[in-house]
Short mmCIF file of C-alpha atoms and ligand atoms in Angstrom, two decimals:
data_model
loop_
_atom_site.label_atom_id
_atom_site.label_comp_id
_atom_site.label_asym_id
_atom_site.label_seq_id
_atom_site.Cartn_x
_atom_site.Cartn_y
_atom_site.Cartn_z
CA MET A 1 0.00 0.00 0.00
CA SER A 2 1.34 3.40 -0.91
CA GLN A 3 1.41 5.43 2.27
CA LYS A 4 2.58 8.99 2.28
CA LEU A 5 3.59 11.21 5.11
CA PHE A 6 1.55 14.37 5.53
CA SER A 7 4.82 16.28 5.44
CA GLU A 8 5.32 15.15 1.83
CA LEU A 9 2.11 16.74 0.63
CA GLY A 10 3.15 20.38 0.54
CA LEU A 11 1.18 21.54 3.57
CA SER A 12 1.98 24.49 5.80
CA GLU A 13 3.28 24.14 9.36
CA VAL A 14 -0.01 25.18 10.94
CA LEU A 15 -1.85 22.40 9.13
CA LEU A 16 0.81 19.80 9.91
CA LYS A 17 0.62 20.77 13.55
CA ALA A 18 -3.16 20.36 13.62
CA ILE A 19 -2.94 17.00 11.85
CA ASP A 20 -0.36 15.86 14.34
CA ARG A 21 -2.63 16.87 17.17
CA LEU A 22 -5.45 14.81 15.65
CA GLY A 23 -3.01 11.93 16.03
CA TYR A 24 -2.94 10.92 12.37
CA GLU A 25 0.41 9.37 11.57
CA ASN A 26 0.33 8.79 7.85
CA ALA A 27 -1.97 10.05 5.14
CA ALA A 28 -4.68 7.58 4.20
CA PRO A 29 -4.34 6.56 0.52
CA ILE A 30 -7.20 8.82 -0.60
CA GLN A 31 -5.61 11.72 1.31
CA GLY A 32 -2.15 11.12 -0.13
CA GLU A 33 -3.56 11.22 -3.66
CA ALA A 34 -6.23 13.89 -3.40
CA ILE A 35 -4.60 16.56 -1.22
CA PRO A 36 -1.79 17.57 -3.62
CA LEU A 37 -4.24 17.67 -6.54
CA ILE A 38 -6.66 19.91 -4.68
CA LEU A 39 -3.86 22.14 -3.42
CA ALA A 40 -2.72 22.55 -7.02
CA GLY A 41 -6.15 23.89 -7.92
CA ASN A 42 -7.64 20.98 -9.81
CA ASP A 43 -11.23 19.90 -9.80
CA VAL A 44 -11.06 16.53 -8.07
CA ILE A 45 -13.34 13.53 -7.97
CA GLY A 46 -12.49 11.17 -5.13
CA GLN A 47 -13.82 7.69 -4.68
CA SER A 48 -13.02 5.33 -1.85
CA GLN A 49 -14.92 3.23 0.60
CA THR A 50 -16.69 4.40 3.70
CA GLY A 51 -14.35 4.99 6.57
CA SER A 52 -11.31 5.55 4.37
CA GLY A 53 -10.64 9.13 5.44
CA LYS A 54 -12.38 11.18 2.76
CA THR A 55 -13.28 14.01 5.12
CA ALA A 56 -9.69 15.04 5.81
CA ALA A 57 -8.89 14.54 2.12
CA PHE A 58 -10.93 17.64 1.31
CA ALA A 59 -10.98 19.38 4.70
CA ILE A 60 -7.19 19.70 4.89
CA PRO A 61 -6.78 21.52 1.54
CA ALA A 62 -9.96 23.50 2.24
CA VAL A 63 -8.45 24.95 5.40
CA GLU A 64 -5.09 25.38 3.69
CA LYS A 65 -6.65 27.38 0.86
CA THR A 66 -8.70 29.63 3.08
CA ASP A 67 -7.50 33.20 3.38
CA PRO A 68 -7.93 34.33 7.01
CA GLN A 69 -7.76 37.99 5.96
CA ILE A 70 -10.94 37.78 3.91
CA ARG A 71 -13.94 37.46 6.18
CA LYS A 72 -16.33 36.06 3.61
CA THR A 73 -17.54 32.58 2.74
CA GLN A 74 -14.77 31.03 0.64
CA VAL A 75 -15.44 27.32 0.88
CA LEU A 76 -18.81 25.60 0.79
CA ILE A 77 -19.11 21.97 1.79
CA LEU A 78 -22.41 20.20 1.14
CA CYS A 79 -23.32 17.14 3.20
CA PRO A 80 -26.40 14.92 3.07
CA THR A 81 -27.39 15.00 6.74
CA ARG A 82 -27.16 17.12 9.81
CA GLU A 83 -25.03 14.49 11.57
CA LEU A 84 -22.51 14.43 8.75
CA ALA A 85 -22.43 18.21 8.54
CA VAL A 86 -21.64 18.34 12.25
CA GLN A 87 -18.95 15.70 11.92
CA VAL A 88 -17.29 17.43 8.99
CA ALA A 89 -17.52 20.76 10.82
CA GLU A 90 -15.76 19.23 13.82
CA GLU A 91 -12.95 17.97 11.63
CA VAL A 92 -12.62 21.35 9.90
CA TYR A 93 -12.59 23.05 13.28
CA LYS A 94 -9.80 20.82 14.57
CA LEU A 95 -7.79 21.23 11.40
CA SER A 96 -7.95 25.01 11.60
CA ALA A 97 -6.92 25.07 15.27
CA PHE A 98 -3.57 26.69 14.54
CA LYS A 99 -4.58 28.77 11.54
CA ARG A 100 -5.65 31.99 13.18
CA GLY A 101 -8.57 33.88 11.76
CA VAL A 102 -10.13 30.89 10.00
CA HIS A 103 -13.69 30.25 11.10
CA SER A 104 -16.18 27.61 10.09
CA VAL A 105 -19.85 26.99 10.77
CA PRO A 106 -22.21 24.08 10.27
CA ILE A 107 -25.55 25.06 8.79
CA TYR A 108 -28.32 22.52 9.08
CA GLY A 109 -32.05 22.26 9.54
CA GLY A 110 -33.42 21.97 13.04
CA GLN A 111 -31.00 24.43 14.58
CA SER A 112 -32.07 28.02 15.22
CA TYR A 113 -31.43 30.47 12.40
CA ASP A 114 -30.16 33.09 14.81
CA ARG A 115 -27.00 31.27 15.78
CA GLN A 116 -26.23 30.43 12.17
CA ILE A 117 -26.88 33.98 11.01
CA ARG A 118 -24.58 35.34 13.70
CA ALA A 119 -21.73 33.06 12.63
CA LEU A 120 -22.28 33.95 8.98
CA LYS A 121 -22.32 37.66 9.77
CA GLN A 122 -19.07 37.31 11.67
CA GLY A 123 -17.53 36.08 8.44
CA ALA A 124 -17.14 32.30 8.69
CA GLN A 125 -14.98 31.41 5.69
CA ILE A 126 -15.87 27.72 5.61
CA VAL A 127 -19.56 26.83 5.57
CA ILE A 128 -20.60 23.22 5.98
CA GLY A 129 -24.25 22.51 5.42
CA THR A 130 -27.13 20.48 4.16
CA PRO A 131 -28.48 21.65 0.78
CA GLY A 132 -31.96 22.56 2.06
CA ARG A 133 -30.82 24.86 4.83
CA ILE A 134 -28.16 26.44 2.61
CA LEU A 135 -30.90 27.31 0.12
CA ASP A 136 -32.98 28.81 2.92
CA HIS A 137 -30.15 31.12 3.89
CA LEU A 138 -29.55 32.03 0.27
CA SER A 139 -33.16 33.04 -0.22
CA ARG A 140 -33.18 35.02 3.05
CA GLY A 141 -30.05 36.79 1.92
CA THR A 142 -28.17 35.72 5.05
CA LEU A 143 -25.59 33.78 3.04
CA THR A 144 -23.77 34.94 -0.08
CA LEU A 145 -21.64 32.66 -2.17
CA ALA A 146 -20.08 35.32 -4.39
CA ASN A 147 -16.61 34.76 -2.88
CA VAL A 148 -16.67 30.98 -2.87
CA HIS A 149 -13.63 29.54 -4.63
CA MET A 150 -14.12 25.92 -3.62
CA VAL A 151 -17.25 23.81 -3.41
CA VAL A 152 -17.22 20.28 -2.01
CA LEU A 153 -19.93 17.69 -2.40
CA ASP A 154 -19.33 15.18 0.37
CA GLU A 155 -21.00 11.75 0.33
CA SER A 156 -22.42 12.60 -3.09
CA ASP A 157 -24.02 9.21 -3.55
CA GLU A 158 -25.99 9.64 -0.37
CA MET A 159 -27.00 13.19 -1.24
CA LEU A 160 -28.41 12.08 -4.57
CA ASP A 161 -30.11 9.05 -3.02
CA MET A 162 -31.83 11.41 -0.64
CA GLY A 163 -33.23 13.42 -3.53
CA PHE A 164 -31.07 16.52 -3.13
CA ARG A 165 -30.28 16.71 -6.83
CA ASP A 166 -32.30 19.85 -7.63
CA ASP A 167 -31.20 21.59 -4.46
CA ILE A 168 -27.56 20.89 -5.27
CA GLU A 169 -28.00 22.25 -8.79
CA GLU A 170 -29.58 25.38 -7.40
CA VAL A 171 -26.80 25.94 -4.87
CA LEU A 172 -24.14 25.39 -7.52
CA GLY A 173 -25.94 27.93 -9.70
CA SER A 174 -25.33 30.65 -7.09
CA ILE A 175 -21.57 30.10 -6.98
CA PRO A 176 -19.18 31.89 -9.36
CA LYS A 177 -18.06 29.76 -12.31
CA GLU A 178 -14.34 30.06 -11.61
CA ARG A 179 -14.37 27.87 -8.52
CA GLN A 180 -12.83 24.55 -7.72
CA PHE A 181 -15.27 21.66 -7.82
CA ILE A 182 -14.59 18.75 -5.49
CA CYS A 183 -16.77 15.68 -5.25
CA PHE A 184 -16.32 12.75 -2.90
CA SER A 185 -18.29 9.55 -2.87
CA ALA A 186 -18.04 5.92 -1.84
CA THR A 187 -19.67 4.85 -5.10
CA MET A 188 -20.07 6.41 -8.54
CA SER A 189 -23.42 6.25 -10.28
CA ALA A 190 -24.67 7.68 -13.57
CA PRO A 191 -26.38 10.69 -11.91
CA ILE A 192 -23.16 11.59 -10.06
CA MET A 193 -21.16 11.33 -13.27
CA GLU A 194 -23.64 13.64 -14.94
CA LEU A 195 -23.39 16.18 -12.13
CA ILE A 196 -19.60 16.06 -12.43
CA ARG A 197 -19.71 16.46 -16.20
CA LYS A 198 -21.93 19.46 -15.90
CA HIS A 199 -20.12 21.32 -13.14
CA SER A 200 -16.44 20.48 -13.32
CA ILE A 201 -13.61 21.39 -15.65
CA HIS A 202 -11.01 18.74 -16.52
CA PRO A 203 -11.53 16.91 -13.25
CA ARG A 204 -8.80 14.64 -11.93
CA THR A 205 -10.09 11.37 -10.59
CA VAL A 206 -8.67 9.63 -7.57
CA LYS A 207 -9.93 6.15 -7.01
CA ILE A 208 -8.57 3.93 -4.29
CA GLU A 209 -8.98 0.29 -5.01
CA HIS A 210 -7.91 -2.59 -2.94
CA LYS A 211 -5.55 -5.38 -3.60
CA ILE A 212 -7.08 -8.70 -2.81
CA LEU A 213 -5.22 -10.26 0.06
CA THR A 214 -5.46 -13.66 1.63
CA VAL A 215 -7.31 -13.42 4.86
CA PRO A 216 -5.61 -15.44 7.57
CA THR A 217 -7.58 -18.15 9.29
CA VAL A 218 -8.14 -16.56 12.62
CA GLU A 219 -11.20 -16.77 14.81
CA GLN A 220 -12.84 -13.38 14.35
CA ALA A 221 -15.59 -11.69 16.32
CA TYR A 222 -16.89 -8.22 16.95
CA TYR A 223 -18.44 -6.67 20.03
CA GLU A 224 -20.88 -3.84 19.76
CA ILE A 225 -20.13 -1.24 22.41
CA ARG A 226 -23.20 0.53 23.71
CA GLY A 227 -23.13 2.93 26.60
CA ARG A 228 -20.17 1.27 28.22
CA SER A 229 -16.60 2.36 27.63
CA LYS A 230 -14.45 0.54 25.10
CA THR A 231 -11.74 0.12 27.70
CA GLU A 232 -14.15 -1.60 30.09
CA ALA A 233 -15.19 -4.00 27.32
CA LEU A 234 -11.58 -4.61 26.37
CA THR A 235 -10.46 -5.43 29.90
CA ARG A 236 -13.39 -7.78 30.45
CA LEU A 237 -12.48 -9.65 27.28
CA ILE A 238 -8.89 -9.86 28.44
CA ASP A 239 -9.99 -11.10 31.86
CA LEU A 240 -12.29 -13.69 30.31
CA TYR A 241 -9.93 -15.12 27.70
CA ASP A 242 -6.79 -14.49 29.68
CA PRO A 243 -4.40 -14.27 26.72
CA LYS A 244 -0.72 -14.19 27.50
CA LEU A 245 0.37 -12.01 24.62
CA GLY A 246 -1.79 -9.60 22.65
CA ILE A 247 -1.65 -6.55 20.41
CA ILE A 248 -4.27 -3.83 20.71
CA PHE A 249 -4.64 -1.58 17.68
CA CYS A 250 -5.84 2.00 17.80
CA ASN A 251 -6.10 4.47 14.95
CA THR A 252 -4.23 7.40 16.44
CA LYS A 253 -1.13 8.05 18.52
CA ARG A 254 -3.31 9.87 20.98
CA THR A 255 -5.65 6.92 21.57
CA VAL A 256 -2.63 4.62 21.89
CA ASP A 257 -1.18 6.83 24.62
CA GLU A 258 -4.47 7.22 26.45
CA LEU A 259 -5.33 3.54 26.33
CA ALA A 260 -1.84 2.37 27.34
CA ASP A 261 -1.96 4.70 30.35
CA GLU A 262 -5.42 3.53 31.27
CA MET A 263 -4.47 -0.13 31.05
CA ILE A 264 -1.39 0.36 33.18
CA ALA A 265 -3.50 2.23 35.70
CA ARG A 266 -5.87 -0.72 35.78
CA GLY A 267 -2.96 -2.97 36.54
CA TYR A 268 -2.34 -4.65 33.19
CA SER A 269 1.12 -5.27 31.96
CA ALA A 270 1.08 -3.08 28.87
CA ASP A 271 3.15 -0.67 26.85
CA ARG A 272 2.80 1.30 23.66
CA ILE A 273 4.35 1.79 20.28
CA HIS A 274 3.59 4.54 17.77
CA GLY A 275 5.24 6.78 15.24
CA GLY A 276 5.67 9.64 17.68
CA MET A 277 8.32 7.67 19.57
CA SER A 278 12.01 7.54 18.77
CA GLN A 279 13.42 4.47 17.09
CA ALA A 280 15.33 3.61 20.25
CA GLN A 281 12.20 3.81 22.41
CA ARG A 282 10.29 1.65 19.97
CA GLU A 283 12.98 -1.00 19.88
CA LYS A 284 13.09 -1.13 23.64
CA VAL A 285 9.34 -1.72 23.84
CA MET A 286 9.47 -4.32 21.08
CA SER A 287 12.16 -6.32 22.78
CA ARG A 288 10.24 -6.30 26.06
CA PHE A 289 7.15 -7.51 24.23
CA ARG A 290 9.14 -10.13 22.36
CA SER A 291 10.49 -11.52 25.62
CA SER A 292 6.98 -11.44 27.17
CA ALA A 293 8.06 -8.87 29.76
CA ILE A 294 4.88 -7.05 28.82
CA GLU A 295 1.68 -8.86 27.89
CA PHE A 296 -0.08 -6.21 25.83
CA LEU A 297 1.25 -3.95 23.17
CA VAL A 298 -0.96 -0.98 22.30
CA ALA A 299 -0.04 0.10 18.78
CA THR A 300 -0.85 2.08 15.67
CA ASP A 301 -0.73 0.36 12.29
CA VAL A 302 2.39 2.12 11.15
CA ALA A 303 4.40 1.23 14.21
CA ALA A 304 3.23 -2.36 14.18
CA ARG A 305 3.88 -2.98 10.50
CA GLY A 306 6.21 -5.88 9.96
CA ILE A 307 6.12 -7.00 13.55
CA ASP A 308 6.64 -10.72 13.51
CA ILE A 309 6.29 -12.14 16.94
CA GLU A 310 5.39 -15.70 17.70
CA ASN A 311 2.69 -16.62 20.15
CA VAL A 312 0.58 -13.52 19.80
CA GLU A 313 -2.69 -15.08 20.90
CA VAL A 314 -5.03 -12.23 20.25
CA VAL A 315 -5.35 -9.05 18.25
CA PHE A 316 -7.83 -6.46 19.47
CA ASN A 317 -9.13 -3.72 17.26
CA TYR A 318 -9.84 -1.04 19.81
CA ASP A 319 -10.70 1.06 16.77
CA LEU A 320 -11.51 -0.49 13.43
CA PRO A 321 -8.97 0.61 10.83
CA TRP A 322 -10.10 2.97 8.09
CA ASP A 323 -8.49 0.74 5.54
CA GLU A 324 -9.72 -2.81 5.03
CA GLU A 325 -6.23 -3.89 4.07
CA ASP A 326 -5.00 -2.75 7.46
CA TYR A 327 -7.58 -5.00 9.09
CA VAL A 328 -6.11 -7.96 7.26
CA HIS A 329 -2.57 -6.90 8.21
CA ARG A 330 -3.57 -6.46 11.82
CA ILE A 331 -5.26 -9.80 12.32
CA GLY A 332 -2.38 -11.48 10.52
CA ARG A 333 -0.25 -10.69 13.59
CA THR A 334 -1.88 -13.60 15.36
CA GLY A 335 -2.37 -17.23 14.39
CA ARG A 336 1.11 -17.40 12.92
CA ALA A 337 2.75 -20.61 11.83
CA GLY A 338 -0.44 -22.62 12.05
CA ARG A 339 -1.17 -21.68 15.66
CA SER A 340 -4.65 -20.67 16.59
CA GLY A 341 -5.39 -17.01 17.09
CA ARG A 342 -8.25 -14.66 17.78
CA ALA A 343 -9.17 -11.27 16.45
CA MET A 344 -11.68 -9.24 18.44
CA SER A 345 -12.99 -5.92 17.27
CA LEU A 346 -14.77 -3.31 19.34
CA VAL A 347 -17.39 -1.54 17.28
CA GLU A 348 -19.05 1.67 18.30
CA GLY A 349 -21.74 3.63 16.50
CA ARG A 350 -20.81 4.49 12.95
CA GLU A 351 -17.97 1.99 12.95
CA ILE A 352 -20.52 -0.64 12.02
CA TYR A 353 -20.21 0.62 8.43
CA LYS A 354 -16.49 0.01 8.54
CA LEU A 355 -17.14 -3.48 9.80
CA GLN A 356 -19.49 -4.12 6.91
CA SER A 357 -16.98 -2.93 4.36
CA ILE A 358 -14.32 -5.11 5.98
CA GLU A 359 -16.71 -8.05 5.62
CA ARG A 360 -17.32 -7.22 1.99
CA TYR A 361 -13.64 -6.83 1.30
CA THR A 362 -12.49 -9.98 3.08
CA ARG A 363 -15.59 -11.92 2.04
CA VAL A 364 -15.82 -13.26 5.54
CA LYS A 365 -18.75 -12.83 7.86
CA ILE A 366 -17.54 -11.65 11.24
CA PRO A 367 -19.87 -12.95 13.95
CA ARG A 368 -21.19 -10.64 16.62
CA GLN A 369 -20.68 -11.55 20.24
CA GLN A 370 -21.74 -10.14 23.56
CA VAL A 371 -19.35 -8.25 25.76
CA PRO A 372 -19.08 -10.60 28.75
CA SER A 373 -20.83 -9.48 31.92
CA LEU A 374 -18.82 -8.95 35.09
CA GLU A 375 -20.54 -12.02 36.52
CA LYS A 376 -19.35 -14.09 33.61
CA VAL A 377 -15.77 -12.87 34.01
CA GLU A 378 -15.96 -13.67 37.71
CA GLU A 379 -17.45 -17.09 37.02
CA LYS A 380 -14.65 -17.89 34.61
CA ARG A 381 -12.13 -16.95 37.25
CA THR A 382 -13.90 -19.11 39.82
CA ASN A 383 -13.97 -22.09 37.48
CA LEU A 384 -10.28 -21.78 36.77
CA PHE A 385 -9.59 -21.62 40.45
CA PHE A 386 -11.83 -24.59 41.17
CA GLU A 387 -9.97 -26.64 38.57
CA ARG A 388 -6.63 -25.65 40.05
CA ILE A 389 -7.62 -26.88 43.52
CA ARG A 390 -9.22 -30.04 42.18
CA THR A 391 -6.08 -30.90 40.21
CA ALA A 392 -3.95 -30.29 43.28
CA LEU A 393 -6.18 -32.62 45.32
CA GLN A 394 -5.95 -35.30 42.65
CA HIS A 395 -2.17 -35.08 42.51
CA GLY A 396 -2.05 -35.41 46.27
CA LYS A 397 1.39 -33.85 46.66
CA PHE A 398 0.61 -31.64 49.61
CA GLN A 399 1.41 -33.84 52.59
CA SER A 400 4.30 -31.60 53.59
CA GLU A 401 1.75 -28.93 54.57
CA THR A 402 0.11 -31.20 57.18
CA PRO A 403 1.84 -29.65 60.23
CA ILE A 404 0.42 -26.17 59.68
CA VAL A 405 -3.10 -27.54 59.18
CA ASP A 406 -2.73 -29.72 62.29
CA ARG A 407 -1.74 -26.65 64.29
CA LEU A 408 -4.85 -24.82 63.15
CA LEU A 409 -7.05 -27.83 63.93
CA ALA A 410 -5.45 -28.01 67.37
CA GLN A 411 -6.56 -24.44 68.00
CA GLY A 412 -10.13 -25.52 67.43
CA PHE A 413 -10.82 -24.24 63.89
CA SER A 414 -12.98 -26.52 61.77
CA ALA A 415 -11.55 -28.13 58.64
CA THR A 416 -14.10 -26.26 56.50
CA ASP A 417 -13.21 -22.90 57.99
CA ILE A 418 -9.52 -23.53 57.50
CA ALA A 419 -10.08 -24.52 53.88
CA CYS A 420 -12.26 -21.45 53.25
CA ALA A 421 -9.70 -19.14 54.77
CA LEU A 422 -6.99 -20.64 52.58
CA VAL A 423 -9.14 -20.28 49.48
CA HIS A 424 -9.84 -16.68 50.43
CA GLU A 425 -6.16 -15.87 50.85
CA LEU A 426 -5.26 -17.63 47.61
CA ARG A 427 -7.95 -15.92 45.57
CA LYS A 428 -6.66 -12.55 46.57
CA GLU A 429 -3.54 -13.58 44.76
CA ASP A 430 -5.50 -15.01 41.90
CA THR A 431 -5.94 -11.52 40.46
CA PRO A 432 -2.40 -11.11 39.23
CA ARG A 433 -3.14 -8.01 37.19
CA ARG A 434 -4.64 -6.10 40.08
CA ASP A 435 -1.59 -7.13 42.07
CA THR A 436 0.62 -5.14 39.80
CA VAL A 437 -1.27 -2.03 40.83
CA VAL A 438 -0.66 -2.81 44.47
CA LYS A 439 3.02 -3.42 43.92
CA ARG A 440 3.50 -0.29 41.93
CA ARG A 441 1.84 1.81 44.62
CA GLU A 442 3.96 0.20 47.31
CA ASP A 443 7.05 1.05 45.32
CA ARG A 444 6.03 4.64 45.49
CA GLY A 445 5.62 4.39 49.23
CA ASP A 446 1.89 4.91 48.83
CA SER A 447 0.25 3.13 51.71
CA ARG A 448 -3.37 3.48 50.71
CA PRO A 449 -5.29 0.19 51.02
CA THR A 450 -5.44 -0.59 47.34
CA GLN A 451 -6.59 -4.14 47.08
CA PRO A 452 -10.25 -3.88 48.05
CA ARG A 453 -10.55 -0.49 46.40
CA THR A 454 -9.56 -1.73 42.99
CA ARG A 455 -12.32 -4.27 43.09
CA ASP A 456 -14.88 -1.81 44.40
CA ARG A 457 -14.01 0.67 41.74
CA ARG A 458 -14.38 -1.92 39.03
CA SER A 459 -17.83 -3.03 40.04
CA LYS A 460 -19.09 0.49 40.65
CA ARG A 461 -17.88 1.77 37.34
CA THR A 462 -19.74 -0.89 35.42
CA ARG A 463 -23.00 -0.51 37.25
CA SER A 464 -23.29 3.19 36.66
P1 LIG B 501 -15.09 8.49 5.02
O1 LIG B 501 -15.62 9.87 4.82
O2 LIG B 501 -14.21 8.02 3.91
O3 LIG B 501 -16.18 7.49 5.30
P2 LIG B 501 -13.93 9.57 7.44
O4 LIG B 501 -13.34 10.77 6.84
O5 LIG B 501 -15.20 9.71 8.20
O6 LIG B 501 -14.15 8.46 6.31
O7 LIG B 501 -12.81 8.87 8.33
C1 LIG B 501 -13.01 7.67 9.02
C2 LIG B 501 -12.18 7.64 10.30
O8 LIG B 501 -10.79 7.58 10.01
C3 LIG B 501 -12.37 8.85 11.17
O9 LIG B 501 -12.54 8.40 12.49
C4 LIG B 501 -11.10 9.63 11.04
O10 LIG B 501 -10.80 10.34 12.22
C5 LIG B 501 -10.08 8.55 10.77
N1 LIG B 501 -8.95 9.01 9.94
C6 LIG B 501 -9.01 9.76 8.83
N2 LIG B 501 -7.78 9.98 8.33
C7 LIG B 501 -6.92 9.35 9.14
C8 LIG B 501 -5.48 9.20 9.16
N3 LIG B 501 -4.70 9.75 8.22
N4 LIG B 501 -4.94 8.47 10.16
C9 LIG B 501 -5.72 7.91 11.11
N5 LIG B 501 -7.06 8.01 11.16
C10 LIG B 501 -7.67 8.71 10.19
MG1 LIG B 502 -17.30 10.83 4.71
#
């Protein structure tokens, strides 16, 4: 896969800084191809699957090409729905964080006109809206498009499916002819092609297609996350399956850092690897993972590329990748050399579309499973413990402990009570991961009673 660095695309420092803060490491293929073409002033038609990063592919050059000195609408982005308009507006907002004087506003039905009119009056240069509401503002005279030099149709297929064709034509009619025309879509249909033919001049087409890869034979499943935090779901899965070595993939450096910190705080043996770290730091982490000194490696795709480590039992997709090929690369980190492996993906909200496109691409149906309940995790632990004691009893190699038991019996404790007390003491130790928390705190000379609190905190958090 051809992956470019954002720094290769001819972007200014303020944009690169904002992109870095978003945590994006490399440009997604559609971004690598489309951004330089848009920056150069071409009309651009971009086609790639859902979840492949199309928003930033037009939002980055849109912010780059906005003149902060001119307080008039310069870029118009049309989206099919209010939700998408808000999402795109958020991305534009984050991308313009360091470019002073650039303002953007989402314009959609259902929100009060007043707020939108105020933002427009103040001179928002980038307007992101649904076609209907944009037309309303045009007819009220609260929006003028006379200074627009770039128009973007986002999710064009959806906009046409929703019957926005006439509205789009009308909006385009109110924009000066010498503007850049950008159109993004997951699919290309005859009506879209016609729209493009009519409104663009020598458009350059960027189409990202996928190589067909062999999908490794790994047991795959996905878990729909509702209400609960992804980290809670992740740790329950880890507690239930108890893998010894696993890689957890996230999409951004930022998420990697946050999750690694959170896991360590929860007492898991984890570390991180991402492109923001020096080569030396990365190598150190890799060698600790390789020698099983840490159990979980939290990683971005870039950093984990080419990692070949035996015995990785499980790959978690904390975030689904935006590129289906990356999914295949990720899950290929487990089940190596004919060993069995698992791939578990956490899916939240809109990510379900990504999952579907991964299924289409890999031609494999990924079954849905339930996030295990706390009771189930606890039950699993109890069963393991029960088996351990039963095996010990069957082996019968514990006679050397007789004196201590005899002493307790002599003091009048019943055999059952003694056994229960022993089980109780042992089970405290049967939570090795929580133990790490205790140890670490002790190292710091922190004498707070940590053991019961960790458990309390866990059960409270999940009930709320
Ligand atoms: P599309 O419009 O193609 O369906 P989006 O633009 O909504 O896709 O992007 C999908 C997800 O990928 C978003 O969560 C976005 O933050 C993330 N993303 C986009 N570009 C990158 C990148 N270069 N690196 C990492 N994540 C990215
Ligand atoms: Mg999109």
